[in-house]
Amino acid sequence: MSPDTGARTETAERVLEAARTAVGGSADVDVTVEHEHLALTRFANSYIHQNVASDTDTITLRIHADGRTAVNATTVTDDAGLAALVERTVAAVRLSPADPGWAGLSSRAPMPVPSAEPDLATGGAGPEARAEQVKAYVDAVGDLTAAGFYRNRLVVTAYANSEGQALHGTVVEAAIDGIAKTASSDGASRQASRRMSDLNGAALGARAAAKALASQDPVEIEPGEYEVVLEPTAVSDVLWVLGGYGFNGKSLTEGTSFVRLGEQQFDPSVSLVDDPLSGPAAGALFDAEGTPRDRLELVRDGVTRAVAHDRRSAREAGVTSTGHAGADSAVEGAEPINVRLEPAVDVTPTEVEGPAADSSVQALVAQVRRGLLVTDHWYTRCLDPRRLVMTGLTRNGVWLIENGEITRPVKNLRFTQSYPEALAPGRVLGIGTHAPAFASKYGAYSAMAPALRLAGWNFTGGASG
């Protein structure tokens, strides 16, 4: 069993029984007990300046009685704290408004089997292990200035409900996110994995330094539509946005999503899956409603196949939950949280000299007559959810590509682009090889993102425009 799983399971069952006794009748009750260990090493000016770690237990109790629903949570886990949680929630459900969208509790169902057990050493790594990788990153940056963080997480969750569903599981993750800076430019690199051994601080530092050095003295170019090669760091933003706004069951039901199930909305080369079971991306095997999560095929050969649902949106759509309920999914909708764009070939790319992230990116660049190499997106915001038009900025390195060669750095640009339209039939000119994983900048999701060569990306002005 995972660390403290037995204790978390016992607490969930104890709170469940106390709530059922207190509310009486045929109420629906479920309890989630989550323990999160989060440890972080920050570095700036090329040295470590902060090591922090926290351990937090959160108990969430939900009661549905007489057509009303109430949810409360606490981090006070002694007997008095748990009793107060039950008392507050029982009182709240009697005063709550009617909840016509209630879809009932998940019934008994087993979890799918992951490809590998959680690497507990990764989740519980100490400051010495993080410092070793940070030192490798800083040493590889050399005379430039390095800054960033290394974090590791371990989350142990137990769930129980009054229908007899009881599950427990552990998620681990390690992530490096850093930059290298010159006096006038910067370069970035980041990666996440379930296993610390997948992260190479020296390689990531060298990549950030190469980008920073190649970004000096950038030139301005005219706004317009350019062919682009988006590096994995930029593609990860595309995947998170597609998942959050598009492959969201509530958004689809309410008519605010671009998704049209069963239609060829993407280029035939595009296949997207949400997969918590395999690969380096970290993901739980059941959701906040106790519904198991399995591999979910969102797009296959360009045809949109599915969206993510919690129990509420699934009931509305007349389908079953896909196991994507979260703390806010009743309001925000259910989202895929381990999105993977299938690579062209599952071959690990090699390091290359210059600003390209790796040999896979370099191979896509070699096919471009005139276009731009984009490292990263920043501050992306949705302008039109129905078309999923996003505006944002390039960041951490942009270069002009001429006749298959990276020729000169370009100043950052603002873009305004529909992400689905950029991936539409005929618009995807190439997909990179083996996809690395990235921890979301929003801290909740992971994505696996190979590089993309796209026929057009609409740049609307300079970074301040």
CSV table of C-alpha atoms in Angstrom, one decimal:
chain,number,residue,atom,x,y,z
A,1,MET,CA,0.0,0.0,0.0
A,2,SER,CA,1.0,3.6,-0.6
A,3,PRO,CA,2.3,5.7,2.3
A,4,ASP,CA,-0.5,6.4,4.8
A,5,THR,CA,-3.2,5.0,2.5
A,6,GLY,CA,-4.6,2.8,5.3
A,7,ALA,CA,-4.9,5.9,7.6
A,8,ARG,CA,-6.6,8.0,4.9
A,9,THR,CA,-9.0,5.1,4.0
A,10,GLU,CA,-9.9,4.7,7.7
A,11,THR,CA,-10.6,8.5,8.0
A,12,ALA,CA,-12.8,8.5,4.9
A,13,GLU,CA,-14.9,5.6,6.2
A,14,ARG,CA,-15.2,7.2,9.7
A,15,VAL,CA,-16.4,10.5,8.3
A,16,LEU,CA,-18.8,8.7,5.9
A,17,GLU,CA,-20.4,6.8,8.8
A,18,ALA,CA,-20.6,9.8,11.0
A,19,ALA,CA,-22.3,11.9,8.2
A,20,ARG,CA,-24.8,9.2,7.3
A,21,THR,CA,-25.8,8.8,11.0
A,22,ALA,CA,-26.1,12.6,11.4
A,23,VAL,CA,-28.2,13.3,8.3
A,24,GLY,CA,-30.3,10.2,8.5
A,25,GLY,CA,-32.7,8.9,5.8
A,26,SER,CA,-31.6,8.0,2.4
A,27,ALA,CA,-29.0,10.7,1.8
A,28,ASP,CA,-26.2,10.4,-0.6
A,29,VAL,CA,-22.8,10.9,1.0
A,30,ASP,CA,-19.2,10.8,-0.1
A,31,VAL,CA,-15.9,11.6,1.4
A,32,THR,CA,-12.5,12.3,-0.1
A,33,VAL,CA,-9.3,12.4,2.1
A,34,GLU,CA,-6.2,13.7,0.4
A,35,HIS,CA,-2.7,14.1,1.7
A,36,GLU,CA,-0.3,16.2,-0.4
A,37,HIS,CA,3.4,16.4,0.1
A,38,LEU,CA,4.8,19.3,-1.9
A,39,ALA,CA,8.5,20.1,-1.8
A,40,LEU,CA,10.2,23.0,-3.8
A,41,THR,CA,13.7,24.2,-4.4
A,42,ARG,CA,13.9,27.7,-5.9
A,43,PHE,CA,17.1,29.2,-7.5
A,44,ALA,CA,17.9,32.7,-8.7
A,45,ASN,CA,21.1,34.4,-9.8
A,46,SER,CA,22.5,30.9,-10.3
A,47,TYR,CA,22.2,29.8,-6.6
A,48,ILE,CA,19.6,28.1,-4.5
A,49,HIS,CA,17.8,30.6,-2.3
A,50,GLN,CA,14.8,28.7,-1.0
A,51,ASN,CA,13.9,25.1,0.1
A,52,VAL,CA,10.3,24.7,1.3
A,53,ALA,CA,8.1,21.7,1.9
A,54,SER,CA,4.5,21.3,3.1
A,55,ASP,CA,2.3,18.4,4.1
A,56,THR,CA,-1.4,19.0,3.9
A,57,ASP,CA,-4.4,16.8,4.7
A,58,THR,CA,-7.7,17.9,3.3
A,59,ILE,CA,-11.0,16.1,4.0
A,60,THR,CA,-13.9,16.9,1.7
A,61,LEU,CA,-17.5,15.9,2.6
A,62,ARG,CA,-20.4,16.1,0.2
A,63,ILE,CA,-24.0,15.4,1.2
A,64,HIS,CA,-27.1,15.2,-1.0
A,65,ALA,CA,-30.4,15.0,0.9
A,66,ASP,CA,-34.0,15.9,0.0
A,67,GLY,CA,-32.9,17.3,-3.4
A,68,ARG,CA,-30.2,19.6,-1.9
A,69,THR,CA,-26.4,19.4,-2.0
A,70,ALA,CA,-23.8,20.8,0.3
A,71,VAL,CA,-20.0,20.4,0.2
A,72,ASN,CA,-17.5,21.4,2.9
A,73,ALA,CA,-13.8,20.8,3.5
A,74,THR,CA,-11.4,21.0,6.3
A,75,THR,CA,-7.7,20.7,7.0
A,76,VAL,CA,-8.3,20.1,10.7
A,77,THR,CA,-8.1,16.3,11.0
A,78,ASP,CA,-8.5,15.6,14.8
A,79,ASP,CA,-11.7,14.2,16.2
A,80,ALA,CA,-13.1,17.7,16.9
A,81,GLY,CA,-12.3,19.0,13.5
A,82,LEU,CA,-13.9,16.0,11.7
A,83,ALA,CA,-17.0,16.3,14.0
A,84,ALA,CA,-17.3,20.0,13.1
A,85,LEU,CA,-17.0,19.2,9.4
A,86,VAL,CA,-19.9,16.8,9.6
A,87,GLU,CA,-22.0,19.2,11.7
A,88,ARG,CA,-21.4,22.1,9.3
A,89,THR,CA,-22.2,20.1,6.2
A,90,VAL,CA,-25.4,18.6,7.7
A,91,ALA,CA,-26.6,22.1,8.6
A,92,ALA,CA,-25.7,23.5,5.2
A,93,VAL,CA,-27.5,20.8,3.2
A,94,ARG,CA,-30.8,21.7,5.0
A,95,LEU,CA,-30.4,25.3,4.0
A,96,SER,CA,-29.0,24.8,0.5
A,97,PRO,CA,-31.1,25.5,-2.7
A,98,ALA,CA,-32.5,22.7,-4.7
A,99,ASP,CA,-30.0,20.9,-6.9
A,100,PRO,CA,-31.8,19.6,-10.0
A,101,GLY,CA,-28.5,18.6,-11.7
A,102,TRP,CA,-27.6,16.0,-9.1
A,103,ALA,CA,-26.6,12.8,-10.9
A,104,GLY,CA,-26.2,10.5,-8.0
A,105,LEU,CA,-23.1,8.8,-6.6
A,106,SER,CA,-20.7,6.5,-8.4
A,107,SER,CA,-21.4,2.8,-7.9
A,108,ARG,CA,-18.8,0.2,-7.1
A,109,ALA,CA,-16.2,-0.2,-9.9
A,110,PRO,CA,-12.5,-1.1,-9.9
A,111,MET,CA,-9.7,1.1,-11.0
A,112,PRO,CA,-7.8,0.3,-14.2
A,113,VAL,CA,-4.3,-1.1,-13.9
A,114,PRO,CA,-1.5,1.5,-14.6
A,115,SER,CA,1.6,0.5,-16.6
A,116,ALA,CA,3.8,1.1,-13.5
A,117,GLU,CA,3.5,1.6,-9.8
A,118,PRO,CA,4.1,5.1,-8.4
A,119,ASP,CA,7.8,5.8,-7.8
A,120,LEU,CA,7.6,6.8,-4.2
A,121,ALA,CA,11.3,7.9,-4.2
A,122,THR,CA,10.3,10.6,-6.7
A,123,GLY,CA,7.4,11.8,-4.6
A,124,GLY,CA,9.3,11.9,-1.4
A,125,ALA,CA,12.7,13.2,-2.7
A,126,GLY,CA,14.6,15.4,-0.3
A,127,PRO,CA,16.4,18.7,-0.8
A,128,GLU,CA,19.7,17.0,-1.5
A,129,ALA,CA,18.3,15.2,-4.5
A,130,ARG,CA,16.7,18.4,-5.9
A,131,ALA,CA,19.9,20.4,-5.3
A,132,GLU,CA,21.9,17.9,-7.3
A,133,GLN,CA,19.7,18.5,-10.4
A,134,VAL,CA,19.7,22.2,-9.8
A,135,LYS,CA,23.5,22.3,-9.6
A,136,ALA,CA,23.7,20.4,-12.9
A,137,TYR,CA,21.3,22.9,-14.5
A,138,VAL,CA,23.3,25.9,-13.2
A,139,ASP,CA,26.6,24.4,-14.2
A,140,ALA,CA,25.3,23.8,-17.7
A,141,VAL,CA,24.2,27.4,-18.0
A,142,GLY,CA,27.8,28.4,-17.4
A,143,ASP,CA,28.5,32.2,-17.4
A,144,LEU,CA,24.8,33.1,-17.9
A,145,THR,CA,22.4,33.7,-15.0
A,146,ALA,CA,20.1,30.8,-14.1
A,147,ALA,CA,16.7,30.9,-12.3
A,148,GLY,CA,13.8,28.6,-11.8
A,149,PHE,CA,12.6,25.8,-9.6
A,150,TYR,CA,12.6,22.0,-9.0
A,151,ARG,CA,9.6,20.5,-7.3
A,152,ASN,CA,8.4,17.1,-6.4
A,153,ARG,CA,4.9,16.1,-5.3
A,154,LEU,CA,3.2,13.0,-3.7
A,155,VAL,CA,-0.5,12.9,-3.4
A,156,VAL,CA,-2.3,10.1,-1.5
A,157,THR,CA,-6.1,10.0,-1.9
A,158,ALA,CA,-8.8,7.8,-0.4
A,159,TYR,CA,-12.5,8.0,-1.4
A,160,ALA,CA,-15.6,6.4,0.0
A,161,ASN,CA,-19.3,6.8,-0.6
A,162,SER,CA,-22.6,5.5,0.7
A,163,GLU,CA,-23.1,3.4,-2.5
A,164,GLY,CA,-20.2,1.2,-1.4
A,165,GLN,CA,-17.5,2.7,-3.7
A,166,ALA,CA,-14.1,2.8,-2.0
A,167,LEU,CA,-10.8,3.6,-3.8
A,168,HIS,CA,-7.4,4.8,-2.9
A,169,GLY,CA,-4.3,5.8,-5.0
A,170,THR,CA,-1.1,7.7,-5.1
A,171,VAL,CA,0.2,10.1,-7.7
A,172,VAL,CA,3.9,11.3,-7.8
A,173,GLU,CA,5.5,14.0,-10.0
A,174,ALA,CA,8.8,15.8,-10.4
A,175,ALA,CA,9.3,18.9,-12.5
A,176,ILE,CA,12.1,21.3,-13.5
A,177,ASP,CA,11.3,24.7,-14.9
A,178,GLY,CA,14.1,27.2,-15.5
A,179,ILE,CA,15.6,30.0,-17.6
A,180,ALA,CA,19.0,31.2,-18.6
A,181,LYS,CA,19.6,34.9,-19.1
A,182,THR,CA,22.0,37.2,-20.9
A,183,ALA,CA,21.9,40.9,-20.5
A,184,SER,CA,19.3,41.2,-23.3
A,185,SER,CA,17.8,37.8,-23.8
A,186,ASP,CA,16.6,34.6,-22.1
A,187,GLY,CA,16.0,31.0,-22.9
A,188,ALA,CA,13.8,28.4,-21.1
A,189,SER,CA,13.5,24.7,-20.6
A,190,ARG,CA,11.1,22.6,-18.6
A,191,GLN,CA,10.0,19.0,-18.1
A,192,ALA,CA,7.9,16.9,-15.8
A,193,SER,CA,7.7,13.2,-15.1
A,194,ARG,CA,6.5,10.5,-12.7
A,195,ARG,CA,10.2,9.6,-12.3
A,196,MET,CA,13.1,11.8,-11.3
A,197,SER,CA,15.4,9.7,-13.4
A,198,ASP,CA,13.7,11.0,-16.5
A,199,LEU,CA,14.8,14.6,-15.7
A,200,ASN,CA,18.3,15.7,-16.8
A,201,GLY,CA,19.2,19.0,-15.2
A,202,ALA,CA,22.4,19.4,-17.2
A,203,ALA,CA,20.6,18.8,-20.6
A,204,LEU,CA,17.8,21.2,-19.7
A,205,GLY,CA,20.3,23.9,-18.5
A,206,ALA,CA,22.3,23.5,-21.7
A,207,ARG,CA,19.2,23.9,-23.8
A,208,ALA,CA,18.1,27.1,-21.9
A,209,ALA,CA,21.6,28.6,-22.3
A,210,ALA,CA,21.7,27.8,-26.1
A,211,LYS,CA,18.4,29.5,-26.6
A,212,ALA,CA,19.4,32.6,-24.6
A,213,LEU,CA,22.7,33.0,-26.5
A,214,ALA,CA,20.9,32.6,-29.8
A,215,SER,CA,18.2,35.1,-28.9
A,216,GLN,CA,20.5,38.1,-28.5
A,217,ASP,CA,19.9,41.2,-30.7
A,218,PRO,CA,16.5,40.2,-32.2
A,219,VAL,CA,15.1,41.9,-35.2
A,220,GLU,CA,11.5,43.1,-35.8
A,221,ILE,CA,9.4,41.5,-38.5
A,222,GLU,CA,6.0,42.5,-39.9
A,223,PRO,CA,2.9,41.0,-38.4
A,224,GLY,CA,1.0,38.5,-40.5
A,225,GLU,CA,0.4,34.8,-41.0
A,226,TYR,CA,3.6,32.7,-40.9
A,227,GLU,CA,4.3,29.0,-41.2
A,228,VAL,CA,5.5,27.9,-37.7
A,229,VAL,CA,7.3,25.2,-35.9
A,230,LEU,CA,6.0,25.2,-32.4
A,231,GLU,CA,8.3,23.6,-29.9
A,232,PRO,CA,6.9,21.2,-27.3
A,233,THR,CA,6.8,23.9,-24.7
A,234,ALA,CA,4.4,25.9,-26.9
A,235,VAL,CA,2.4,22.8,-28.0
A,236,SER,CA,1.7,22.0,-24.4
A,237,ASP,CA,-0.2,25.3,-24.1
A,238,VAL,CA,-2.2,24.3,-27.2
A,239,LEU,CA,-3.1,21.0,-25.6
A,240,TRP,CA,-4.2,22.5,-22.2
A,241,VAL,CA,-6.4,25.1,-24.0
A,242,LEU,CA,-8.0,22.5,-26.3
A,243,GLY,CA,-8.7,20.3,-23.2
A,244,GLY,CA,-10.0,23.1,-20.9
A,245,TYR,CA,-12.3,24.9,-23.4
A,246,GLY,CA,-13.0,22.3,-26.0
A,247,PHE,CA,-13.0,18.7,-24.8
A,248,ASN,CA,-15.1,19.8,-21.8
A,249,GLY,CA,-18.4,18.0,-21.5
A,250,LYS,CA,-20.2,20.9,-19.8
A,251,SER,CA,-19.0,23.3,-22.5
A,252,LEU,CA,-20.2,21.0,-25.2
A,253,THR,CA,-23.6,20.6,-23.7
A,254,GLU,CA,-24.0,24.4,-23.2
A,255,GLY,CA,-22.9,25.1,-26.8
A,256,THR,CA,-19.7,27.0,-26.0
A,257,SER,CA,-17.2,24.4,-27.3
A,258,PHE,CA,-15.8,24.1,-30.8
A,259,VAL,CA,-16.2,20.3,-30.6
A,260,ARG,CA,-18.5,18.5,-33.1
A,261,LEU,CA,-18.4,14.8,-32.2
A,262,GLY,CA,-17.9,12.4,-35.1
A,263,GLU,CA,-16.6,15.1,-37.5
A,264,GLN,CA,-13.2,15.5,-39.2
A,265,GLN,CA,-12.2,18.7,-37.3
A,266,PHE,CA,-8.4,18.1,-37.3
A,267,ASP,CA,-5.8,17.0,-39.8
A,268,PRO,CA,-5.7,13.2,-40.3
A,269,SER,CA,-2.2,13.2,-38.7
A,270,VAL,CA,-3.7,14.4,-35.3
A,271,SER,CA,-4.6,11.9,-32.6
A,272,LEU,CA,-5.2,13.1,-29.0
A,273,VAL,CA,-5.8,10.9,-26.0
A,274,ASP,CA,-6.2,11.6,-22.3
A,275,ASP,CA,-4.2,8.9,-20.6
A,276,PRO,CA,-3.4,8.6,-16.8
A,277,LEU,CA,-2.2,5.0,-17.2
A,278,SER,CA,1.1,5.2,-19.2
A,279,GLY,CA,3.9,7.5,-20.1
A,280,PRO,CA,5.6,10.1,-17.9
A,281,ALA,CA,2.6,12.4,-17.3
A,282,ALA,CA,1.2,12.3,-13.7
A,283,GLY,CA,-2.5,11.6,-13.2
A,284,ALA,CA,-4.9,10.1,-10.7
A,285,LEU,CA,-6.7,6.9,-11.6
A,286,PHE,CA,-10.1,8.1,-10.2
A,287,ASP,CA,-11.8,11.4,-9.9
A,288,ALA,CA,-13.4,13.5,-7.1
A,289,GLU,CA,-16.6,11.5,-7.5
A,290,GLY,CA,-14.9,8.2,-7.2
A,291,THR,CA,-15.3,7.3,-10.8
A,292,PRO,CA,-12.3,5.4,-12.2
A,293,ARG,CA,-10.4,7.0,-15.1
A,294,ASP,CA,-9.2,5.0,-18.1
A,295,ARG,CA,-7.6,6.0,-21.4
A,296,LEU,CA,-10.0,8.3,-23.2
A,297,GLU,CA,-9.6,8.8,-27.0
A,298,LEU,CA,-10.5,12.4,-27.8
A,299,VAL,CA,-9.4,12.5,-31.4
A,300,ARG,CA,-8.4,9.7,-33.7
A,301,ASP,CA,-6.9,10.4,-37.2
A,302,GLY,CA,-8.4,13.9,-37.1
A,303,VAL,CA,-12.0,12.8,-36.2
A,304,THR,CA,-13.3,14.1,-32.8
A,305,ARG,CA,-14.4,11.1,-30.8
A,306,ALA,CA,-15.1,12.1,-27.2
A,307,VAL,CA,-15.0,14.8,-24.5
A,308,ALA,CA,-14.4,14.6,-20.7
A,309,HIS,CA,-17.4,14.3,-18.4
A,310,ASP,CA,-18.2,14.3,-14.7
A,311,ARG,CA,-21.4,12.8,-13.5
A,312,ARG,CA,-23.4,16.0,-14.0
A,313,SER,CA,-22.5,16.7,-17.6
A,314,ALA,CA,-22.7,13.0,-18.5
A,315,ARG,CA,-26.3,12.9,-17.2
A,316,GLU,CA,-27.1,16.0,-19.2
A,317,ALA,CA,-25.6,14.5,-22.3
A,318,GLY,CA,-27.1,11.0,-21.8
A,319,VAL,CA,-23.7,9.3,-21.5
A,320,THR,CA,-21.6,7.9,-18.7
A,321,SER,CA,-18.9,9.8,-16.7
A,322,THR,CA,-15.4,9.5,-18.0
A,323,GLY,CA,-13.9,10.1,-14.5
A,324,HIS,CA,-13.0,13.7,-14.9
A,325,ALA,CA,-14.8,15.3,-12.0
A,326,GLY,CA,-12.8,17.9,-10.1
A,327,ALA,CA,-13.4,20.3,-7.2
A,328,ASP,CA,-14.8,22.9,-9.6
A,329,SER,CA,-16.2,20.8,-12.4
A,330,ALA,CA,-19.8,21.4,-11.5
A,331,VAL,CA,-19.2,25.1,-12.4
A,332,GLU,CA,-16.2,24.9,-14.8
A,333,GLY,CA,-16.9,21.6,-16.4
A,334,ALA,CA,-14.8,18.4,-16.6
A,335,GLU,CA,-11.5,18.6,-18.4
A,336,PRO,CA,-9.0,16.0,-19.6
A,337,ILE,CA,-5.9,16.4,-17.4
A,338,ASN,CA,-3.3,14.1,-19.0
A,339,VAL,CA,-3.6,15.1,-22.7
A,340,ARG,CA,-1.2,13.5,-25.1
A,341,LEU,CA,-0.7,14.4,-28.8
A,342,GLU,CA,0.5,11.2,-30.4
A,343,PRO,CA,4.0,11.7,-31.9
A,344,ALA,CA,4.8,10.8,-35.5
A,345,VAL,CA,7.3,8.2,-34.3
A,346,ASP,CA,8.0,7.1,-30.7
A,347,VAL,CA,11.7,7.6,-30.9
A,348,THR,CA,13.5,9.7,-28.4
A,349,PRO,CA,15.1,12.8,-30.0
A,350,THR,CA,18.7,13.8,-29.5
A,351,GLU,CA,20.3,17.1,-28.4
A,352,VAL,CA,21.4,19.5,-31.1
A,353,GLU,CA,23.5,22.6,-31.2
A,354,GLY,CA,21.8,25.9,-31.6
A,355,PRO,CA,18.4,27.1,-30.5
A,356,ALA,CA,16.2,24.2,-31.6
A,357,ALA,CA,15.1,22.1,-28.6
A,358,ASP,CA,16.2,18.8,-30.1
A,359,SER,CA,16.7,16.8,-33.3
A,360,SER,CA,13.0,16.3,-33.8
A,361,VAL,CA,12.4,20.1,-33.9
A,362,GLN,CA,15.4,20.5,-36.1
A,363,ALA,CA,14.0,18.0,-38.6
A,364,LEU,CA,10.7,20.0,-38.8
A,365,VAL,CA,12.7,23.3,-39.2
A,366,ALA,CA,14.6,21.7,-42.2
A,367,GLN,CA,11.3,21.5,-44.1
A,368,VAL,CA,10.3,25.1,-43.8
A,369,ARG,CA,11.1,27.6,-46.6
A,370,ARG,CA,10.2,30.7,-44.6
A,371,GLY,CA,8.6,30.8,-41.2
A,372,LEU,CA,9.2,31.1,-37.5
A,373,LEU,CA,10.5,28.8,-34.8
A,374,VAL,CA,8.5,29.5,-31.5
A,375,THR,CA,9.7,28.2,-28.2
A,376,ASP,CA,6.9,29.1,-25.8
A,377,HIS,CA,3.5,30.8,-25.3
A,378,TRP,CA,2.8,33.2,-22.5
A,379,TYR,CA,-0.3,34.9,-21.1
A,380,THR,CA,-2.7,33.2,-23.4
A,381,ARG,CA,-6.4,34.3,-23.1
A,382,CYS,CA,-9.5,33.1,-24.8
A,383,LEU,CA,-11.3,35.6,-27.0
A,384,ASP,CA,-13.9,33.4,-28.6
A,385,PRO,CA,-14.7,30.0,-27.0
A,386,ARG,CA,-16.8,28.7,-29.9
A,387,ARG,CA,-13.9,29.0,-32.3
A,388,LEU,CA,-11.4,28.8,-29.5
A,389,VAL,CA,-9.6,32.0,-30.7
A,390,MET,CA,-6.7,32.7,-28.3
A,391,THR,CA,-4.5,35.7,-27.9
A,392,GLY,CA,-1.1,35.5,-26.3
A,393,LEU,CA,2.6,36.3,-26.6
A,394,THR,CA,5.6,34.3,-27.8
A,395,ARG,CA,8.3,33.9,-25.1
A,396,ASN,CA,11.8,32.6,-24.4
A,397,GLY,CA,13.0,32.7,-28.0
A,398,VAL,CA,11.6,33.2,-31.5
A,399,TRP,CA,13.7,32.8,-34.7
A,400,LEU,CA,13.2,33.3,-38.4
A,401,ILE,CA,13.5,30.2,-40.6
A,402,GLU,CA,14.8,30.6,-44.1
A,403,ASN,CA,15.3,27.7,-46.5
A,404,GLY,CA,15.3,25.2,-43.7
A,405,GLU,CA,17.8,27.1,-41.6
A,406,ILE,CA,17.4,29.1,-38.4
A,407,THR,CA,18.8,32.4,-39.5
A,408,ARG,CA,18.2,35.2,-36.9
A,409,PRO,CA,16.3,35.9,-33.7
A,410,VAL,CA,13.0,37.8,-33.8
A,411,LYS,CA,11.5,40.1,-31.2
A,412,ASN,CA,8.5,38.6,-29.3
A,413,LEU,CA,5.2,38.8,-31.1
A,414,ARG,CA,1.5,38.9,-30.1
A,415,PHE,CA,-0.7,36.2,-31.8
A,416,THR,CA,-4.4,35.9,-32.3
A,417,GLN,CA,-5.2,32.4,-33.5
A,418,SER,CA,-8.0,29.8,-33.4
A,419,TYR,CA,-6.2,26.7,-32.1
A,420,PRO,CA,-8.5,24.2,-33.7
A,421,GLU,CA,-8.3,26.0,-37.1
A,422,ALA,CA,-4.5,25.9,-36.9
A,423,LEU,CA,-4.8,22.1,-36.6
A,424,ALA,CA,-7.5,21.7,-39.2
A,425,PRO,CA,-7.3,19.3,-42.2
A,426,GLY,CA,-4.4,20.3,-44.4
A,427,ARG,CA,-2.9,22.7,-41.8
A,428,VAL,CA,-0.6,20.3,-39.9
A,429,LEU,CA,2.5,19.8,-42.0
A,430,GLY,CA,4.5,17.7,-39.5
A,431,ILE,CA,4.5,16.3,-36.0
A,432,GLY,CA,7.7,15.6,-34.0
A,433,THR,CA,8.8,12.3,-32.5
A,434,HIS,CA,8.7,11.2,-28.8
A,435,ALA,CA,6.7,13.6,-26.7
A,436,PRO,CA,8.1,14.9,-23.4
A,437,ALA,CA,5.8,15.7,-20.5
A,438,PHE,CA,5.3,19.1,-19.1
A,439,ALA,CA,3.6,20.2,-15.8
A,440,SER,CA,1.0,22.9,-16.5
A,441,LYS,CA,1.8,26.4,-15.7
A,442,TYR,CA,-1.5,26.4,-13.8
A,443,GLY,CA,-0.3,23.6,-11.5
A,444,ALA,CA,-3.1,21.1,-12.1
A,445,TYR,CA,-2.4,19.2,-15.3
A,446,SER,CA,0.2,17.5,-17.3
A,447,ALA,CA,0.6,17.3,-21.1
A,448,MET,CA,2.7,15.3,-23.5
A,449,ALA,CA,3.6,17.4,-26.4
A,450,PRO,CA,5.7,16.7,-29.5
A,451,ALA,CA,6.7,19.7,-31.7
A,452,LEU,CA,4.3,20.8,-34.5
A,453,ARG,CA,4.9,22.2,-37.9
A,454,LEU,CA,1.8,24.2,-38.9
A,455,ALA,CA,0.9,25.9,-42.2
A,456,GLY,CA,-0.1,29.2,-40.6
A,457,TRP,CA,-0.2,31.1,-37.3
A,458,ASN,CA,-1.6,34.6,-37.2
A,459,PHE,CA,0.7,37.1,-35.6
A,460,THR,CA,-1.1,40.4,-35.0
A,461,GLY,CA,1.6,42.7,-33.6
A,462,GLY,CA,4.6,43.2,-31.3
A,463,ALA,CA,4.6,41.9,-27.8
A,464,SER,CA,3.4,45.2,-26.4
A,465,GLY,CA,0.6,45.5,-29.0
